[in-house]
Amino acid sequence: MERKIKIKSRDVSVFYKDFKALHEININIEVNKVTALIGPSGCGKSTFLRTLNRLNELIEDTTTQGQVYIDEHPIYNKDTDVVALRQRVGMVFQKPSVFPMSIYENVAYGPRIHGIKNREQLDEIVENSLKAANLWAEVGNRLNSPAARLSGGQQQRLVIARVLAVEPQVILMDEPASALDPISTARLEELIGELKKDYTIVIVTHNMQQAARISDYTGFFLNGELVEFSITDEIFVNPRDKRTEDYITGRFG
């Protein structure tokens, strides 16, 4: 069966001033799959993740070369609507960053920005997004309470609900469980497994066991290079590159 590709990067390099952080990355990311990016700190995996919705442009003196295609559309063309791009390609960061407002308003924020004012419509979006993020059962009866009162794990699921509310096609996650306890991490991993039915997910993780548990494909980054990219089982059981094997078996990193 032919793989349906959602995202393609072609010869993507990123420079921070004169430092070359990424070296000609070529990768195909399949639709409705979880792709994990692993590697030691500073290897370029988060930098690559940010190339997929042009977030690196918010960092001063950053230059990106090459091209990224989403559904065959080049996103680094001058006429790309970057706001619309970031709506389609949502981002979940390491630490949950809830807005200083109610649970309801956190989720309604994105749809409001995109012009939805009808209260019934917003109510439906909020409920559906919280249900999709496995949070509705816990917060549905207190939507007007401050989001900051939620636990860390709940806040991270609220951030995911906020991303889902603007109907993305791709969800990028940068170490989304690193600040969570084991129970919250397990819930988040379960949620990722459910979300991939409807979304393409790319996740950066330091936790190799997590990558092995939740991802369909894994890419191993080292010193700004994509050393190896394959089906997750193959990467962990039968890596082709000695550097991948050394990293997975704990010889470095």
Tab-separated table of C-alpha atoms in Angstrom:
chain	number	residue	atom	x	y	z
A	1	MET	CA	0.000	0.000	0.000
A	2	GLU	CA	1.393	3.381	-1.030
A	3	ARG	CA	2.342	5.758	1.776
A	4	LYS	CA	0.435	9.042	1.694
A	5	ILE	CA	2.911	11.801	2.461
A	6	LYS	CA	1.694	14.876	4.360
A	7	ILE	CA	5.002	16.730	4.796
A	8	LYS	CA	8.225	16.634	2.779
A	9	SER	CA	11.416	18.483	3.606
A	10	ARG	CA	13.960	18.900	0.849
A	11	ASP	CA	17.548	19.966	1.618
A	12	VAL	CA	16.418	21.984	4.645
A	13	SER	CA	19.282	23.796	6.389
A	14	VAL	CA	19.000	26.316	9.218
A	15	PHE	CA	21.599	28.867	10.287
A	16	TYR	CA	21.683	30.789	13.568
A	17	LYS	CA	23.872	33.674	12.403
A	18	ASP	CA	26.961	31.778	11.149
A	19	PHE	CA	26.239	28.520	12.981
A	20	LYS	CA	24.741	25.807	10.786
A	21	ALA	CA	22.220	24.070	13.047
A	22	LEU	CA	20.684	21.789	10.396
A	23	HIS	CA	22.391	20.164	7.424
A	24	GLU	CA	20.259	19.465	4.326
A	25	ILE	CA	17.444	17.495	5.970
A	26	ASN	CA	15.339	15.311	3.669
A	27	ILE	CA	12.382	13.527	5.222
A	28	ASN	CA	8.897	12.310	4.288
A	29	ILE	CA	6.260	12.427	7.031
A	30	GLU	CA	3.236	10.232	6.504
A	31	VAL	CA	-0.357	11.339	7.019
A	32	ASN	CA	-2.157	10.160	10.201
A	33	LYS	CA	1.008	8.732	11.712
A	34	VAL	CA	3.126	9.716	14.705
A	35	THR	CA	6.695	10.578	13.731
A	36	ALA	CA	9.178	10.877	16.616
A	37	LEU	CA	12.416	12.865	16.400
A	38	ILE	CA	15.098	11.675	18.825
A	39	GLY	CA	18.704	12.586	19.557
A	40	PRO	CA	20.882	14.226	22.221
A	41	SER	CA	20.374	17.833	23.360
A	42	GLY	CA	21.397	20.400	20.758
A	43	CYS	CA	21.246	17.939	17.849
A	44	GLY	CA	18.743	19.985	15.797
A	45	LYS	CA	15.513	18.071	16.335
A	46	SER	CA	13.567	21.014	17.821
A	47	THR	CA	15.026	23.345	15.193
A	48	PHE	CA	13.762	20.982	12.500
A	49	LEU	CA	10.333	20.772	14.144
A	50	ARG	CA	10.068	24.576	13.993
A	51	THR	CA	10.874	24.589	10.262
A	52	LEU	CA	7.546	22.844	9.682
A	53	ASN	CA	5.512	25.942	10.603
A	54	ARG	CA	8.207	28.597	10.130
A	55	LEU	CA	8.544	29.324	13.846
A	56	ASN	CA	12.322	29.713	13.501
A	57	GLU	CA	11.611	33.030	11.814
A	58	LEU	CA	10.681	34.434	15.223
A	59	ILE	CA	14.307	33.921	16.335
A	60	GLU	CA	16.622	36.772	15.383
A	61	ASP	CA	19.359	36.183	12.759
A	62	THR	CA	17.937	32.839	11.646
A	63	THR	CA	18.120	31.762	8.003
A	64	THR	CA	16.357	28.760	6.490
A	65	GLN	CA	17.384	27.204	3.178
A	66	GLY	CA	15.671	24.458	1.187
A	67	GLN	CA	11.945	23.817	1.042
A	68	VAL	CA	9.183	22.179	3.067
A	69	TYR	CA	6.064	20.924	1.293
A	70	ILE	CA	2.746	20.338	3.041
A	71	ASP	CA	0.265	18.560	0.770
A	72	GLU	CA	2.737	19.364	-2.030
A	73	HIS	CA	2.496	23.142	-1.342
A	74	PRO	CA	5.868	24.843	-0.698
A	75	ILE	CA	5.581	26.751	2.602
A	76	TYR	CA	8.743	28.840	2.197
A	77	ASN	CA	7.428	30.754	-0.806
A	78	LYS	CA	7.054	34.521	-0.437
A	79	ASP	CA	3.280	34.378	-0.930
A	80	THR	CA	2.685	31.884	1.921
A	81	ASP	CA	0.217	33.152	4.518
A	82	VAL	CA	2.221	32.320	7.660
A	83	VAL	CA	-0.745	32.903	10.011
A	84	ALA	CA	-2.840	30.419	8.028
A	85	LEU	CA	0.118	28.015	7.957
A	86	ARG	CA	0.403	28.071	11.753
A	87	GLN	CA	-3.331	27.477	12.015
A	88	ARG	CA	-2.950	24.328	9.900
A	89	VAL	CA	0.237	23.259	11.669
A	90	GLY	CA	-0.353	23.641	15.408
A	91	MET	CA	2.357	23.567	18.086
A	92	VAL	CA	2.458	22.174	21.620
A	93	PHE	CA	5.495	23.245	23.623
A	94	GLN	CA	7.464	21.679	26.433
A	95	LYS	CA	5.846	23.622	29.274
A	96	PRO	CA	2.080	24.097	29.097
A	97	SER	CA	1.460	27.791	28.449
A	98	VAL	CA	-2.155	28.453	29.395
A	99	PHE	CA	-3.490	31.976	28.975
A	100	PRO	CA	-4.433	33.935	32.155
A	101	MET	CA	-8.138	33.465	31.532
A	102	SER	CA	-10.821	30.823	32.025
A	103	ILE	CA	-10.687	27.287	30.668
A	104	TYR	CA	-13.458	28.213	28.208
A	105	GLU	CA	-11.712	31.354	26.965
A	106	ASN	CA	-8.426	29.494	26.474
A	107	VAL	CA	-10.074	27.165	23.969
A	108	ALA	CA	-12.305	29.830	22.380
A	109	TYR	CA	-9.372	32.211	21.892
A	110	GLY	CA	-8.208	30.854	18.504
A	111	PRO	CA	-11.650	30.542	16.912
A	112	ARG	CA	-12.472	34.107	18.061
A	113	ILE	CA	-9.275	35.426	16.414
A	114	HIS	CA	-10.332	33.673	13.213
A	115	GLY	CA	-13.668	35.475	13.246
A	116	ILE	CA	-16.086	33.119	15.004
A	117	LYS	CA	-18.316	35.209	17.300
A	118	ASN	CA	-21.481	33.098	17.565
A	119	ARG	CA	-21.781	31.839	21.150
A	120	GLU	CA	-23.484	28.558	20.261
A	121	GLN	CA	-20.794	27.806	17.706
A	122	LEU	CA	-18.046	28.654	20.215
A	123	ASP	CA	-19.720	26.472	22.863
A	124	GLU	CA	-19.704	23.554	20.436
A	125	ILE	CA	-16.057	24.099	19.441
A	126	VAL	CA	-14.973	24.319	23.101
A	127	GLU	CA	-16.852	21.159	24.077
A	128	ASN	CA	-15.656	19.165	21.054
A	129	SER	CA	-12.045	20.298	21.485
A	130	LEU	CA	-11.993	19.444	25.194
A	131	LYS	CA	-13.560	16.054	24.450
A	132	ALA	CA	-10.957	15.384	21.748
A	133	ALA	CA	-8.223	16.280	24.263
A	134	ASN	CA	-9.716	13.893	26.869
A	135	LEU	CA	-10.369	16.777	29.247
A	136	TRP	CA	-14.124	17.427	29.062
A	137	ALA	CA	-15.040	14.885	31.769
A	138	GLU	CA	-12.685	16.639	34.192
A	139	VAL	CA	-13.498	20.296	33.462
A	140	GLY	CA	-16.881	20.394	31.675
A	141	ASN	CA	-18.669	21.588	34.826
A	142	ARG	CA	-16.189	24.400	35.604
A	143	LEU	CA	-15.388	26.036	32.293
A	144	ASN	CA	-15.371	29.524	33.835
A	145	SER	CA	-12.683	28.719	36.400
A	146	PRO	CA	-9.099	29.920	35.754
A	147	ALA	CA	-7.026	27.618	33.555
A	148	ALA	CA	-4.036	28.233	35.833
A	149	ARG	CA	-5.741	26.183	38.570
A	150	LEU	CA	-5.512	22.991	36.519
A	151	SER	CA	-2.768	20.444	37.179
A	152	GLY	CA	0.253	20.343	34.861
A	153	GLY	CA	-1.106	17.369	32.943
A	154	GLN	CA	-4.516	19.000	32.590
A	155	GLN	CA	-2.909	22.232	31.417
A	156	GLN	CA	-1.002	20.370	28.705
A	157	ARG	CA	-4.222	18.720	27.504
A	158	LEU	CA	-5.894	22.162	27.589
A	159	VAL	CA	-3.124	23.491	25.339
A	160	ILE	CA	-3.805	20.575	22.967
A	161	ALA	CA	-7.535	21.414	23.038
A	162	ARG	CA	-6.635	25.022	22.195
A	163	VAL	CA	-4.621	23.791	19.187
A	164	LEU	CA	-7.467	21.500	18.061
A	165	ALA	CA	-10.021	24.337	18.278
A	166	VAL	CA	-8.609	25.996	15.137
A	167	GLU	CA	-8.868	22.724	13.158
A	168	PRO	CA	-5.237	22.002	12.275
A	169	GLN	CA	-4.122	19.178	10.025
A	170	VAL	CA	-0.713	18.698	11.661
A	171	ILE	CA	0.234	18.857	15.364
A	172	LEU	CA	3.862	19.490	16.311
A	173	MET	CA	4.879	18.573	19.867
A	174	ASP	CA	8.181	19.654	21.399
A	175	GLU	CA	8.895	17.472	24.450
A	176	PRO	CA	5.239	17.705	25.540
A	177	ALA	CA	5.613	15.303	28.492
A	178	SER	CA	8.959	16.437	29.900
A	179	ALA	CA	7.361	18.516	32.682
A	180	LEU	CA	4.684	15.924	33.540
A	181	ASP	CA	4.447	13.178	36.147
A	182	PRO	CA	4.234	9.506	34.995
A	183	ILE	CA	0.416	9.304	35.226
A	184	SER	CA	-0.068	12.524	33.215
A	185	THR	CA	2.539	11.307	30.714
A	186	ALA	CA	0.652	8.027	30.220
A	187	ARG	CA	-2.581	9.968	29.633
A	188	LEU	CA	-0.852	12.223	27.127
A	189	GLU	CA	0.598	9.225	25.251
A	190	GLU	CA	-2.844	7.616	25.126
A	191	LEU	CA	-4.269	10.878	23.776
A	192	ILE	CA	-1.588	11.047	21.047
A	193	GLY	CA	-2.587	7.533	19.947
A	194	GLU	CA	-6.202	8.676	19.597
A	195	LEU	CA	-5.392	11.962	17.859
A	196	LYS	CA	-3.425	10.348	15.033
A	197	LYS	CA	-6.688	9.015	13.595
A	198	ASP	CA	-7.472	12.603	12.584
A	199	TYR	CA	-4.112	14.413	12.591
A	200	THR	CA	-0.525	13.991	11.471
A	201	ILE	CA	1.701	14.270	14.547
A	202	VAL	CA	5.418	15.053	14.794
A	203	ILE	CA	6.901	14.820	18.283
A	204	VAL	CA	10.345	15.679	19.626
A	205	THR	CA	11.220	13.582	22.656
A	206	HIS	CA	14.287	12.877	24.785
A	207	ASN	CA	12.558	9.765	26.073
A	208	MET	CA	13.435	6.862	23.793
A	209	GLN	CA	10.976	4.530	25.519
A	210	GLN	CA	8.262	7.074	24.759
A	211	ALA	CA	9.295	7.221	21.096
A	212	ALA	CA	9.208	3.415	20.927
A	213	ARG	CA	5.758	3.297	22.545
A	214	ILE	CA	3.887	5.959	20.612
A	215	SER	CA	5.499	6.527	17.205
A	216	ASP	CA	5.119	4.830	13.846
A	217	TYR	CA	8.312	6.362	12.409
A	218	THR	CA	11.447	7.658	14.111
A	219	GLY	CA	14.190	9.981	12.926
A	220	PHE	CA	17.541	10.109	14.743
A	221	PHE	CA	19.300	13.485	14.673
A	222	LEU	CA	22.947	14.062	15.563
A	223	ASN	CA	24.977	17.275	15.175
A	224	GLY	CA	22.348	18.800	12.894
A	225	GLU	CA	22.151	15.790	10.583
A	226	LEU	CA	19.365	13.281	10.095
A	227	VAL	CA	21.419	10.123	10.606
A	228	GLU	CA	18.630	7.631	10.108
A	229	PHE	CA	14.873	7.624	9.493
A	230	SER	CA	12.744	4.499	9.406
A	231	ILE	CA	9.818	2.574	10.869
A	232	THR	CA	10.176	2.858	14.648
A	233	ASP	CA	10.577	-0.892	15.217
A	234	GLU	CA	13.433	-1.017	12.729
A	235	ILE	CA	15.236	1.948	14.315
A	236	PHE	CA	15.085	0.391	17.772
A	237	VAL	CA	15.561	-3.276	16.878
A	238	ASN	CA	17.780	-3.180	13.829
A	239	PRO	CA	19.344	0.269	13.248
A	240	ARG	CA	21.395	0.556	10.072
A	241	ASP	CA	23.838	3.182	11.341
A	242	LYS	CA	26.352	2.501	14.120
A	243	ARG	CA	25.721	5.984	15.568
A	244	THR	CA	22.006	5.198	15.933
A	245	GLU	CA	22.808	1.930	17.663
A	246	ASP	CA	25.270	3.655	20.015
A	247	TYR	CA	22.693	6.272	20.979
A	248	ILE	CA	19.845	3.800	21.495
A	249	THR	CA	21.992	1.467	23.599
A	250	GLY	CA	23.103	4.373	25.794
A	251	ARG	CA	26.726	4.632	24.750
A	252	PHE	CA	26.328	8.392	24.469
A	253	GLY	CA	23.699	11.127	24.726
